[in-house]
Coordinates of C-alpha atoms and ligand atoms in Angstrom, one line a residue:
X1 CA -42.6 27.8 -48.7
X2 CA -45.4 29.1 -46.6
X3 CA -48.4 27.1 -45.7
X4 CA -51.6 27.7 -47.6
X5 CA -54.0 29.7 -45.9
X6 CA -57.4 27.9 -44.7
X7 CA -58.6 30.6 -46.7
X8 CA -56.7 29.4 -50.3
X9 CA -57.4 25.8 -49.3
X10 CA -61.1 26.4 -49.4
X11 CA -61.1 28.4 -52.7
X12 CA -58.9 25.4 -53.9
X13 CA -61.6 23.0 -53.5
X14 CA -64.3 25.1 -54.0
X15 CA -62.5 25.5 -57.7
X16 CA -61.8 22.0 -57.5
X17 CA -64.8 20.5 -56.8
X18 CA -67.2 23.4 -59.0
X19 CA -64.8 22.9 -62.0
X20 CA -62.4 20.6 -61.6
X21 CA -63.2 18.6 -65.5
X22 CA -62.4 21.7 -67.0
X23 CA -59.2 22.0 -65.0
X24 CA -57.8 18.2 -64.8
X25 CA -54.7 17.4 -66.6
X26 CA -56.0 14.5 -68.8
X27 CA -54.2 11.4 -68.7
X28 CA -54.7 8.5 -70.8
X29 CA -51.8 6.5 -69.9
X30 CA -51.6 4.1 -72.4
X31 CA -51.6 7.3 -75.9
X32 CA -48.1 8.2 -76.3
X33 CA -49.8 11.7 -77.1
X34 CA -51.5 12.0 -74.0
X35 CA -48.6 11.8 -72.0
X36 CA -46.8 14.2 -73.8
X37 CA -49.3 16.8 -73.4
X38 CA -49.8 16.4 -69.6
X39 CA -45.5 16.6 -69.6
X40 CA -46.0 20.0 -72.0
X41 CA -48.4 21.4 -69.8
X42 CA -46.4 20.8 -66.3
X43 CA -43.0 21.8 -67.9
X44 CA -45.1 24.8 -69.3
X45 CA -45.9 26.1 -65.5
X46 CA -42.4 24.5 -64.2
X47 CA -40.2 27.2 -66.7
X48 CA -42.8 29.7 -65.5
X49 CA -40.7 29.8 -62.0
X50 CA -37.7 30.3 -64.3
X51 CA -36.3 33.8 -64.1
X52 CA -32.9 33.1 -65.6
X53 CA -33.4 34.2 -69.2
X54 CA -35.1 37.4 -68.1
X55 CA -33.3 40.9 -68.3
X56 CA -31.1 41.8 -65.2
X57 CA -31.7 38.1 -64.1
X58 CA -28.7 35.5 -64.3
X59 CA -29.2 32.3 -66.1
X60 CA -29.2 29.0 -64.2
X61 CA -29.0 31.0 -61.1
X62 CA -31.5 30.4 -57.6
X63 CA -29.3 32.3 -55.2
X64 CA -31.1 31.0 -51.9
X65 CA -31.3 27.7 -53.6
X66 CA -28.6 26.7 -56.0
X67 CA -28.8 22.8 -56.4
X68 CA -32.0 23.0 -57.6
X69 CA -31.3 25.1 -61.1
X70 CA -29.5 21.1 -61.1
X71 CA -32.7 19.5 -61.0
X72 CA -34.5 21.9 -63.1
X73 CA -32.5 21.2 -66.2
X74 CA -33.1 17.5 -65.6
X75 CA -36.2 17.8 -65.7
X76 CA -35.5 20.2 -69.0
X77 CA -33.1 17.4 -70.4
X78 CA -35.5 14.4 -70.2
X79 CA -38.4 16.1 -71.3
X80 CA -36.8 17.2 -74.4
X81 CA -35.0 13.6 -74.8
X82 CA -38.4 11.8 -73.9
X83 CA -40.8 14.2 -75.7
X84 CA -39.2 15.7 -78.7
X85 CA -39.9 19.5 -77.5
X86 CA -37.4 21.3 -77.9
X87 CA -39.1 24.7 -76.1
X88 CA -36.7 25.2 -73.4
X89 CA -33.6 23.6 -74.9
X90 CA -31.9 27.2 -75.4
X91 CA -32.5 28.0 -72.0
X92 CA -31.1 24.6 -70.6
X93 CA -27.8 25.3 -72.5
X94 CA -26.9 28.9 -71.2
X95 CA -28.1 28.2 -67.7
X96 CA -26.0 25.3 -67.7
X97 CA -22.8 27.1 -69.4
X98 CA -23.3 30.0 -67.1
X99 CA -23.4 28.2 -63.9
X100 CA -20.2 26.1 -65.1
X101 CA -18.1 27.6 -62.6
X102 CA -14.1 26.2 -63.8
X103 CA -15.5 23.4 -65.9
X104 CA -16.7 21.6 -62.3
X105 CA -19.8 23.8 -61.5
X106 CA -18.9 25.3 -58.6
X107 CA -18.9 28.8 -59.0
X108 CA -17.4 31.3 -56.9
X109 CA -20.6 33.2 -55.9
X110 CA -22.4 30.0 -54.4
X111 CA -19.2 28.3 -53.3
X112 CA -18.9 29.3 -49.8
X113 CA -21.8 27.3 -48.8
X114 CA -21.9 24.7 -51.3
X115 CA -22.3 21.0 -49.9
X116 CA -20.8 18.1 -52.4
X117 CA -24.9 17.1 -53.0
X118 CA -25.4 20.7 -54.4
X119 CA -22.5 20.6 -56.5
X120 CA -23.1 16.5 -57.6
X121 CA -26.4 17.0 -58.4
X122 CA -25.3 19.6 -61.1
X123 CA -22.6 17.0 -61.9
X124 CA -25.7 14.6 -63.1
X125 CA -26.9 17.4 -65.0
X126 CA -24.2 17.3 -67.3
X127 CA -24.0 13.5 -67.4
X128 CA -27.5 13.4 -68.7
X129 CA -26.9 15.9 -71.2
X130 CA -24.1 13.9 -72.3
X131 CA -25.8 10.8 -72.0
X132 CA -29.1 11.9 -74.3
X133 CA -26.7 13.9 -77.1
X134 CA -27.4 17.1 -76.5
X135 CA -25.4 18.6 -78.6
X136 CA -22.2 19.8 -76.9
X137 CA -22.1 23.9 -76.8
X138 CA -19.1 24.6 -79.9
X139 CA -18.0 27.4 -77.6
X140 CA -18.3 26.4 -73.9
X141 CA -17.4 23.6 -71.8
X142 CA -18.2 19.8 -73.0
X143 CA -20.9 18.4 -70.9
X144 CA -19.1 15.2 -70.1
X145 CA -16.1 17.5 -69.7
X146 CA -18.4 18.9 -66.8
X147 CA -19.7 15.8 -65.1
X148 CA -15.6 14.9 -65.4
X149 CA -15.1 18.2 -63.5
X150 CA -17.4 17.7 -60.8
X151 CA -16.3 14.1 -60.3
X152 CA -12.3 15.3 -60.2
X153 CA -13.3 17.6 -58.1
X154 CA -14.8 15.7 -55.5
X155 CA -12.3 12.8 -55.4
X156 CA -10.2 15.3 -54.2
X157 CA -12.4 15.8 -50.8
X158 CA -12.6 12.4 -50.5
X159 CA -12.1 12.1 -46.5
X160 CA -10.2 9.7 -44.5
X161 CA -9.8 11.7 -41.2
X162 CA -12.5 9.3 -40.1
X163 CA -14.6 6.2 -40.8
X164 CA -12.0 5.1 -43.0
X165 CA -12.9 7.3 -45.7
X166 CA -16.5 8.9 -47.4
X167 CA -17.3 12.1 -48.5
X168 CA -18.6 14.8 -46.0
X169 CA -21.8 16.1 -46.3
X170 CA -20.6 19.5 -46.4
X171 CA -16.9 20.7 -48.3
X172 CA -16.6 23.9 -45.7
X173 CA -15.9 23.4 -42.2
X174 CA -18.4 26.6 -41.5
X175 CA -21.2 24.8 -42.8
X176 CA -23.4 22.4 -40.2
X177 CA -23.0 18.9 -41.3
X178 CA -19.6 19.2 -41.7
X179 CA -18.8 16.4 -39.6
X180 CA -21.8 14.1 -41.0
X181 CA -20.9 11.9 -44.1
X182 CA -24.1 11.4 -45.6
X183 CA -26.3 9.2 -48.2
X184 CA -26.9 12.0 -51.3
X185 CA -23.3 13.0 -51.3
X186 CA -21.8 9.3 -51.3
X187 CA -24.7 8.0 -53.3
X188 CA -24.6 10.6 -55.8
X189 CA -20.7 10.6 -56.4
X190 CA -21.5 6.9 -56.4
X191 CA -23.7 7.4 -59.2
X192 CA -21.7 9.6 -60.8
X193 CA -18.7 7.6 -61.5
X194 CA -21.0 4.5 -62.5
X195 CA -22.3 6.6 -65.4
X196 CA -19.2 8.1 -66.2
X197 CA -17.5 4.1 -66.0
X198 CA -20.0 3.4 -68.6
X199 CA -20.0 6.2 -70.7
X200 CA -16.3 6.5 -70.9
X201 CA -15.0 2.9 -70.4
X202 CA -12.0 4.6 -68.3
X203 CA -11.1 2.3 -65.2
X204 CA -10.3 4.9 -62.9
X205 CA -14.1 5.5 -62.8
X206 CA -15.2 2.1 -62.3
X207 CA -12.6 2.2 -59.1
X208 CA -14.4 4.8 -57.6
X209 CA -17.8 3.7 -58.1
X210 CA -16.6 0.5 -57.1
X211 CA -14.8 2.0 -53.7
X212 CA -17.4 4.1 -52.7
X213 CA -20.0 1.6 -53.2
X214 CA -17.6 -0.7 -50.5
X215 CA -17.2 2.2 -48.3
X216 CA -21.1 2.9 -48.1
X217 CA -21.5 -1.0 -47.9
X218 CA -19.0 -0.9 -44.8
X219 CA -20.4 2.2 -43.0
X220 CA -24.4 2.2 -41.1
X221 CA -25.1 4.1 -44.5
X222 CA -25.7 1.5 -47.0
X223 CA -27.1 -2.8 -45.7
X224 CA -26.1 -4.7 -48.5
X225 CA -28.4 -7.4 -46.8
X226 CA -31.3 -5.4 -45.6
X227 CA -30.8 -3.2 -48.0
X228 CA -31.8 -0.4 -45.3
X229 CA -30.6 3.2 -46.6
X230 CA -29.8 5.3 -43.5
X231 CA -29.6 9.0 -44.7
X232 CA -26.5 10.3 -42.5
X233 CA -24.0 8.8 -40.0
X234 CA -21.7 10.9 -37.4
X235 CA -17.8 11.2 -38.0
X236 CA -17.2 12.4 -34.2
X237 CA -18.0 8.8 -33.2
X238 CA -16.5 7.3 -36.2
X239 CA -19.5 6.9 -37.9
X240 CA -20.9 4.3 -35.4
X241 CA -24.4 5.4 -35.4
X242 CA -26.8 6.5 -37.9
X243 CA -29.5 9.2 -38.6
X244 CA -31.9 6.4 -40.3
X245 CA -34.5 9.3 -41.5
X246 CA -36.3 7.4 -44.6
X247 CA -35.6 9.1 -47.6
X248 CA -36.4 8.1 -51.3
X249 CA -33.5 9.7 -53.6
X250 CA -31.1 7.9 -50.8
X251 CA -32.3 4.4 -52.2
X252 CA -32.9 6.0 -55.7
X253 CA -29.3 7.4 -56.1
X254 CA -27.8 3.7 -55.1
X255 CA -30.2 1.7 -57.1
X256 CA -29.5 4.3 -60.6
X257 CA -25.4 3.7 -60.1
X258 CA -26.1 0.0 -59.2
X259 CA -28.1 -0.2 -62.4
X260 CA -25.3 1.6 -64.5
X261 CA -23.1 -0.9 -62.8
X262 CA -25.1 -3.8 -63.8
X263 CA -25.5 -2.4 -67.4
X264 CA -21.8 -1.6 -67.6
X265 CA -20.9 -5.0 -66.9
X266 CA -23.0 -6.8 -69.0
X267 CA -25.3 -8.2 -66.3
X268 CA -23.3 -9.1 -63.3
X269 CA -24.9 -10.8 -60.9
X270 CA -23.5 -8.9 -58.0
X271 CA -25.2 -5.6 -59.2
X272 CA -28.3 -7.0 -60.4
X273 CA -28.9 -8.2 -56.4
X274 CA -28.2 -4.7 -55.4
X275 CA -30.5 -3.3 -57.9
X276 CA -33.2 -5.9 -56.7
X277 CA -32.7 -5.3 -53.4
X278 CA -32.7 -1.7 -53.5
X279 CA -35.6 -1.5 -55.4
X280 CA -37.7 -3.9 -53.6
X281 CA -37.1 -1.9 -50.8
X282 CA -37.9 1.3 -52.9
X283 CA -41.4 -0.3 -53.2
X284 CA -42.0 -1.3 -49.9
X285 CA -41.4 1.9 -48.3
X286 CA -42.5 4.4 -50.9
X287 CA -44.8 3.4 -53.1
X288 CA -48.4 3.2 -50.7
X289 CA -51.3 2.2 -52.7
X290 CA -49.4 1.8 -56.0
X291 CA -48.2 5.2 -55.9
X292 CA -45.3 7.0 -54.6
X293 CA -45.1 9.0 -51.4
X294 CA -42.2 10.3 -49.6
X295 CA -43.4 8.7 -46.6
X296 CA -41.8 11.0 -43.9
X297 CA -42.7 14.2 -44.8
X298 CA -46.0 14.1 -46.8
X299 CA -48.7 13.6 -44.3
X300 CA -47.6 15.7 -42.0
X301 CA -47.1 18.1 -44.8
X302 CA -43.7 19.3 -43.9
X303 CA -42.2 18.4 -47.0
X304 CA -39.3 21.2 -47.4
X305 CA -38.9 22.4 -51.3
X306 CA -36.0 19.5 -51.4
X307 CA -38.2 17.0 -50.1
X308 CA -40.8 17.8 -52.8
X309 CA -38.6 16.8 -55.6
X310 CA -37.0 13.6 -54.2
X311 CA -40.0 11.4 -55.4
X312 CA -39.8 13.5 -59.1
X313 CA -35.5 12.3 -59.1
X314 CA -36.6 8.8 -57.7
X315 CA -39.2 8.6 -60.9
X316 CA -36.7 9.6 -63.4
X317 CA -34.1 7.3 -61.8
X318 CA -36.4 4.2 -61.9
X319 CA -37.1 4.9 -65.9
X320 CA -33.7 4.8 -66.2
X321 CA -33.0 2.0 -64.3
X322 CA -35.7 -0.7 -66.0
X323 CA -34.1 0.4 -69.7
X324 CA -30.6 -0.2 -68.2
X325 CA -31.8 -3.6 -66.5
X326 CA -34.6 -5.0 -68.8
X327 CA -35.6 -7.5 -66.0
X328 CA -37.3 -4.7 -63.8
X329 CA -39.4 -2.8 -66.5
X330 CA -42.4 -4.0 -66.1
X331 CA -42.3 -3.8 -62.5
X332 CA -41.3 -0.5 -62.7
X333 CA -43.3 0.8 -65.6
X334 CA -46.4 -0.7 -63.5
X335 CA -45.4 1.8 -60.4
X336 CA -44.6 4.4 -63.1
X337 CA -47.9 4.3 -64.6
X338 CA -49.8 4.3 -61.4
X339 CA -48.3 7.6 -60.3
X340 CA -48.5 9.8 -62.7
X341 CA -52.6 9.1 -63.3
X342 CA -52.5 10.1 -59.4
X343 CA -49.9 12.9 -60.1
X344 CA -52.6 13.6 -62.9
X345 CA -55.1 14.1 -60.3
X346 CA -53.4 16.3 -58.1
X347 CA -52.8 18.6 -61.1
X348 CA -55.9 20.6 -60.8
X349 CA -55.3 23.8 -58.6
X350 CA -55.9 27.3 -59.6
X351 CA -57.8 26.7 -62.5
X352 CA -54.7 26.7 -64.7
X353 CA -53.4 22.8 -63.4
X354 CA -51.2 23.5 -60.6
X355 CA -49.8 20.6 -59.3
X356 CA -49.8 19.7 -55.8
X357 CA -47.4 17.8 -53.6
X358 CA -49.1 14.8 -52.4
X359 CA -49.6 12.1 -55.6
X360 CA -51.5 9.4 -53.5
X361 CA -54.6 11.7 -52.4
X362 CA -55.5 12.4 -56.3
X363 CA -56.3 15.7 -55.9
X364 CA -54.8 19.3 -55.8
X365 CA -53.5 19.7 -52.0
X366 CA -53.4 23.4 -52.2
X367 CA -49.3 23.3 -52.7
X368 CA -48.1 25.3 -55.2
X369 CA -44.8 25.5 -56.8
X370 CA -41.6 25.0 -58.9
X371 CA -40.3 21.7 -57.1
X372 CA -44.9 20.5 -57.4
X373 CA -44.2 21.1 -61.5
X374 CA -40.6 19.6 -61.4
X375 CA -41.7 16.6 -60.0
X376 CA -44.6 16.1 -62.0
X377 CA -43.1 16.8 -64.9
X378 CA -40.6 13.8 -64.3
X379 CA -43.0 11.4 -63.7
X380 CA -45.1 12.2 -66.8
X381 CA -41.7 12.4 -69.0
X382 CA -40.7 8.7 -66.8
X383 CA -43.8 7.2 -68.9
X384 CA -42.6 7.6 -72.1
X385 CA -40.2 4.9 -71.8
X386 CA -42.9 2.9 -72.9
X387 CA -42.9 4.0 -76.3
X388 CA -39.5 5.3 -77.2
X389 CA -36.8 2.3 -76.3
X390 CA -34.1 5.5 -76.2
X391 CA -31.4 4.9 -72.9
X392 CA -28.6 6.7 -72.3
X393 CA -25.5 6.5 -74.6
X394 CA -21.8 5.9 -74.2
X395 CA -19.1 7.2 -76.1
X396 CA -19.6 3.9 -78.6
X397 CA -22.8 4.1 -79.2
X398 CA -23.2 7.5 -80.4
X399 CA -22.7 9.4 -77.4
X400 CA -19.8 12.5 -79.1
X401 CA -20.0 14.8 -75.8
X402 CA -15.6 15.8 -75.5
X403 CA -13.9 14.3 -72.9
X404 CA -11.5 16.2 -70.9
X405 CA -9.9 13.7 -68.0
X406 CA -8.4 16.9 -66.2
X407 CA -11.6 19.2 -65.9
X408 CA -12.6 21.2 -63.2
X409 CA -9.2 20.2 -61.3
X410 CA -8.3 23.4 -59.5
X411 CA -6.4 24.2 -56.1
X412 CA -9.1 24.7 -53.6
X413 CA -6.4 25.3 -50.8
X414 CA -9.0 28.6 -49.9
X415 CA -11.3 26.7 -49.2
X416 CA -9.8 25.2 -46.0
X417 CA -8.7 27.8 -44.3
X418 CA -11.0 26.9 -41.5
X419 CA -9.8 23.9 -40.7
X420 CA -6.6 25.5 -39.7
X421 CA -8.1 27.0 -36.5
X422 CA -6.6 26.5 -33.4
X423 CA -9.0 26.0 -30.4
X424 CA -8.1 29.6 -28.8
X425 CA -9.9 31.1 -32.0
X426 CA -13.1 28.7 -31.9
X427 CA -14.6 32.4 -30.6
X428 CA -14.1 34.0 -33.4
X429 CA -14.9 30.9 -35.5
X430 CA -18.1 30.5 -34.0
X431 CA -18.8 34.1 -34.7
X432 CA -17.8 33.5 -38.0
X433 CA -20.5 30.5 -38.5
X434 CA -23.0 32.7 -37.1
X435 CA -22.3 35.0 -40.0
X436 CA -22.3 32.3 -42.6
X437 CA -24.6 30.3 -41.9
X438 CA -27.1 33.1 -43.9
X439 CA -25.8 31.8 -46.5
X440 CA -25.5 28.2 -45.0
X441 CA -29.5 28.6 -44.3
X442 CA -29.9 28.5 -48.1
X443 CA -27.9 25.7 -49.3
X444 CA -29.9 22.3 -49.6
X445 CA -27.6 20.8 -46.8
X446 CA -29.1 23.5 -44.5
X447 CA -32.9 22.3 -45.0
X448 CA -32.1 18.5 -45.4
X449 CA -30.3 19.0 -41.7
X450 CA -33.3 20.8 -40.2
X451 CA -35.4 17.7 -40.8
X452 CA -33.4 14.7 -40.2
Ligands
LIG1 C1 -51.7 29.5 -61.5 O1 -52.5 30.3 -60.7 C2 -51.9 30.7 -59.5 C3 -52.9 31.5 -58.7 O2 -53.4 32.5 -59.4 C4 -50.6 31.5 -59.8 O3 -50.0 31.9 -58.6 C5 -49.7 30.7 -60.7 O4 -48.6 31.4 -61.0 C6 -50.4 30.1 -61.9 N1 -49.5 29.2 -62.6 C7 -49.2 29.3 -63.9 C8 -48.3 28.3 -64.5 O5 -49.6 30.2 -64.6
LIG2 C1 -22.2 36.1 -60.0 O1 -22.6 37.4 -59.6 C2 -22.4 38.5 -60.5 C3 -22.9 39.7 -59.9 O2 -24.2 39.7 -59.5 C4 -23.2 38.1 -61.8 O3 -23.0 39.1 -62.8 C5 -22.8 36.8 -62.4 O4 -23.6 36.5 -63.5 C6 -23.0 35.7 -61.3 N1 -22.4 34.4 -61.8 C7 -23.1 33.3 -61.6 C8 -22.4 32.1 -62.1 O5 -24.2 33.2 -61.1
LIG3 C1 -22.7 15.1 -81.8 O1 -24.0 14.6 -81.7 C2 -25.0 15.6 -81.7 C3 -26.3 14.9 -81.4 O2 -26.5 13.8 -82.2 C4 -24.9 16.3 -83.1 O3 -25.9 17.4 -83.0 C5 -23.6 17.0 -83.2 O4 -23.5 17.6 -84.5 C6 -22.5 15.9 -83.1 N1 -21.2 16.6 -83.0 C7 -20.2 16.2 -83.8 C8 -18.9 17.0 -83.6 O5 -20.2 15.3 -84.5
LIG4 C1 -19.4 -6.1 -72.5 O1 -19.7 -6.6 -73.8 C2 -19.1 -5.9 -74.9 C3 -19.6 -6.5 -76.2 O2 -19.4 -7.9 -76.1 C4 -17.6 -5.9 -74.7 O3 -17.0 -5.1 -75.8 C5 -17.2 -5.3 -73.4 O4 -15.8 -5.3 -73.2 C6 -17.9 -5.9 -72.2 N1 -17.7 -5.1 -71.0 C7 -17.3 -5.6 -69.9 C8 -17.1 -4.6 -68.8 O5 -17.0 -6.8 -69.7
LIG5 C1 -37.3 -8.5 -55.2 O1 -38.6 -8.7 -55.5 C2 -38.8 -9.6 -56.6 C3 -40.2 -9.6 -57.0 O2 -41.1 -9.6 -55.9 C4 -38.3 -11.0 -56.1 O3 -38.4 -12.0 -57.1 C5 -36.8 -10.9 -55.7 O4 -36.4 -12.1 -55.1 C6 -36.6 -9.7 -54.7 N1 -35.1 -9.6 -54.6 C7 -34.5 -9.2 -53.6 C8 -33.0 -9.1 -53.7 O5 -35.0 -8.9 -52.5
LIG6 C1 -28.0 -2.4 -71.2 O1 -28.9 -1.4 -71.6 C2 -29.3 -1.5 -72.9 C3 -30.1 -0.3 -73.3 O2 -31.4 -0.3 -72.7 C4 -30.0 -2.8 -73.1 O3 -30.4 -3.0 -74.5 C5 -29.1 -3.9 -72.7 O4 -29.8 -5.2 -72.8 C6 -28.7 -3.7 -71.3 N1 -27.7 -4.7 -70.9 C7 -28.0 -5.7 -70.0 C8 -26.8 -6.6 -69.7 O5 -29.1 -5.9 -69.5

């Protein structure tokens, strides 16, 4: 994403400030209808980026950046759940089914350079499809089936070659952060299992999200006292340091398994501190002024199309999180409310309400694109939990998604061949990783690296 020109940013106020009533996403945050309105008009510009159901384009697919087709049908998801339109529900399904890969979404064209985040996040996709009953596709792969997948295949790469386990950042030894373990990837598998644990009532999940949660607790990722959130930590010195760059879907992705744990477990105390904790600490770094802000990259505006939707996840994770923990909705519905009449505001570029990145100025910035409309499209849809009590499901309480406990488990032998290098080839390796990493450049490991 380029920088607007001086040029576009004067036009954009000179629109804004000449016109902006006529432009202004209306929000009266207390009418049900209001809120849906703003959500239809942000999802509206969000599919707009959307290319996937377009002859000669392939569905689900963002070849330079593959994760975020993940958060995209989210967004799709919970706006349907939330909102009752069912506009881009058709769209959701194929995009999902086509980027299914062998029932684990991970297929072979993006593979290569793939990092477990980019993979999970996909994961969570079908998790919430399960969770909110869309229906199951009668002729492709169940969505629980695929959040099953994803989670078999990624207990697989779970690595104790150091720090005593953790998943790697990255699943190819090409990629750069191989040797990191990192926040997302542990937080989100983390996640992962919780939901799965609660959907399925299978113990084998609950092991997991119990052991990874440990394993974080252990390493200078996760302060179970501080409840600090580093976002990476170093296998080469056995994860004894930490990159400790601030980032909100770090604590979200803890805090939305925590709260899955608490809800799981009919209210153990144990998770409801770490959803406290984590939260509070949500609050006091990124919510400024009532409203949230991803604190390290939006005033220097060098938020990176990934860093632009952490805030939107972190919104849909805290809705979530107060229906799955009653105690913290009206502190979060409070935050909730507060950003999205200044998410509102920033929704008022171009003349046809583009949305801009930064929330807490309450006015278009002069950013423009599909992470902007993702984002704001998940904290308008986070607002309707004040009017429709509807949380996720299990498989008891009407959740009918298939299970299949062996999904997505396939040899990824290939995969590793790196790793067999001896150091007399590191050369040829090295030329190698020059080669890939154009591919590497594109994968949401890639940009998250360039700005720890
Ligand atoms: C809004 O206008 C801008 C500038 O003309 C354009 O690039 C963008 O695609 C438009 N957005 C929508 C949703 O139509
Ligand atoms: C993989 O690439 C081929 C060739 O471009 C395309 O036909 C296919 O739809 C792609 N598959 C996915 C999952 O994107
Ligand atoms: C499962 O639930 C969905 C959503 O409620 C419904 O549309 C579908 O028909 C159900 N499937 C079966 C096999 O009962
Ligand atoms: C939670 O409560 C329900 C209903 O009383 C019970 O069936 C279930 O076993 C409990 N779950 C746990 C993990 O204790
Ligand atoms: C979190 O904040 C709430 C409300 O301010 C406070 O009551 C609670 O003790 C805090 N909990 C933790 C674990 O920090
Ligand atoms: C779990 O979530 C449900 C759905 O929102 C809620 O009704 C229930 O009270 C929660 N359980 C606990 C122990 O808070």
């Amino acid at each position: 994403m380029l920088l607007p020109s001086p040029w576009s940013l004067f036009k954009g106020s000179l629109v804004a400030l000449l016109a902006a009533p006529a432009y202004a996403i209306t929000l009266d945050i207390s009418s049900e209808e209001s809120i849906k309105s703003a959500a239809s008009i942000s999802a509206k510009a969000m599919m707009s980026y959307y290319k996937g159901n377009l002859p000669g384009h392939i569905p689900g697919a963002f070849a330079s950046k593959w994760w975020e087709g993940g958060a995209l049908f989210l967004a799709t998801l919970q706006y349907w759940h939330f909102t009752g339109d069912t506009t881009y529900n058709e769209e959701t399904r194929i995009g999902m089914q086509w980027q299914a890969g062998d029932d684990n979404f991970y297929p072979s064209n993006y593979s290569a350079y793939l990092g477990n985040d980019d993979q999970m996040f996909w994961g969570l996709a079908g998790m919430t499809a399960a969770e909110l009953k869309f229906a199951d596709d009668s002729t492709g792969y169940s969505w629980l089936s695929l959040a099953q997948g994803v989670f078999n295949a990624q207990i697989d790469r779970w690595d104790t070659t150091a720090c005593d386990g953790g998943m790697r950042w990255q699943i190819h030894s090409w990629e750069s952060g191989y040797t990191l373990k990192n926040s997302i990837s542990n937080g989100g598998l983390f996640q992962l299992a919780a939901r799965l644990a609660r959907y399925t009532g299978d113990s084998l999940y609950t092991e997991w999200a119990n052991k990874i949660w440990n394993w974080s607790a252990n390493s200078p990722l996760l302060n179970n006292s501080t409840w600090n959130v580093a976002d990476s930590t170093e296998m080469e010195n056995d994860c004894a340091t930490q990159g400790d760059t601030q980032w909100s879907y770090n604590y979200g992705t803890y805090m939305m398994g925590a709260a899955y744990m608490y809800n799981y477990t009919n209210g153990s105390s144990t998770w409801l501190k770490a959803v406290d904790g984590l939260l509070n600490k949500t609050f006091d770094h990124f919510i400024v002024n009532g409203v949230l802000k991803e604190v390290t990259c939006e005033p220097s505006e060098e938020c990176n199309d990934n860093e632009i939707l952490f805030k939107g996840l972190v919104s849909s994770w805290l809705s979530f999180t107060a229906l799955l923990v009653p105690s913290t909705y009206d502190r979060i519905l409070t935050k909730l409310q507060n950003s999205a009449k200044a998410a509102a505001l920033s929704c008022t570029g171009h003349s046809n309400n583009t949305c801009g990145v930064r929330w807490y100025l309450s006015k278009y910035d002069g950013w423009m694109g599909m992470e902007e409309e993702i984002a704001a499209t998940n904290i308008f849809v986070a607002n309707m939990i004040a009017f429709s009590n509807s949380a996720p499901v299990t498989s008891t309480t009407g959740g009918n998604s298939t299970s299949n406990t062996n999904a997505g488990k396939t040899n990824e032998t290939s995969d590793y061949v790196m790793s067999t290098i001896t150091s007399g080839d590191k050369a040829g390796a090295a030329i190698l990783a020059v080669v890939l990493t154009v591919g590497a450049m594109a994968s949401m490991g890639w940009l998250v690296m360039g700005s720890d």
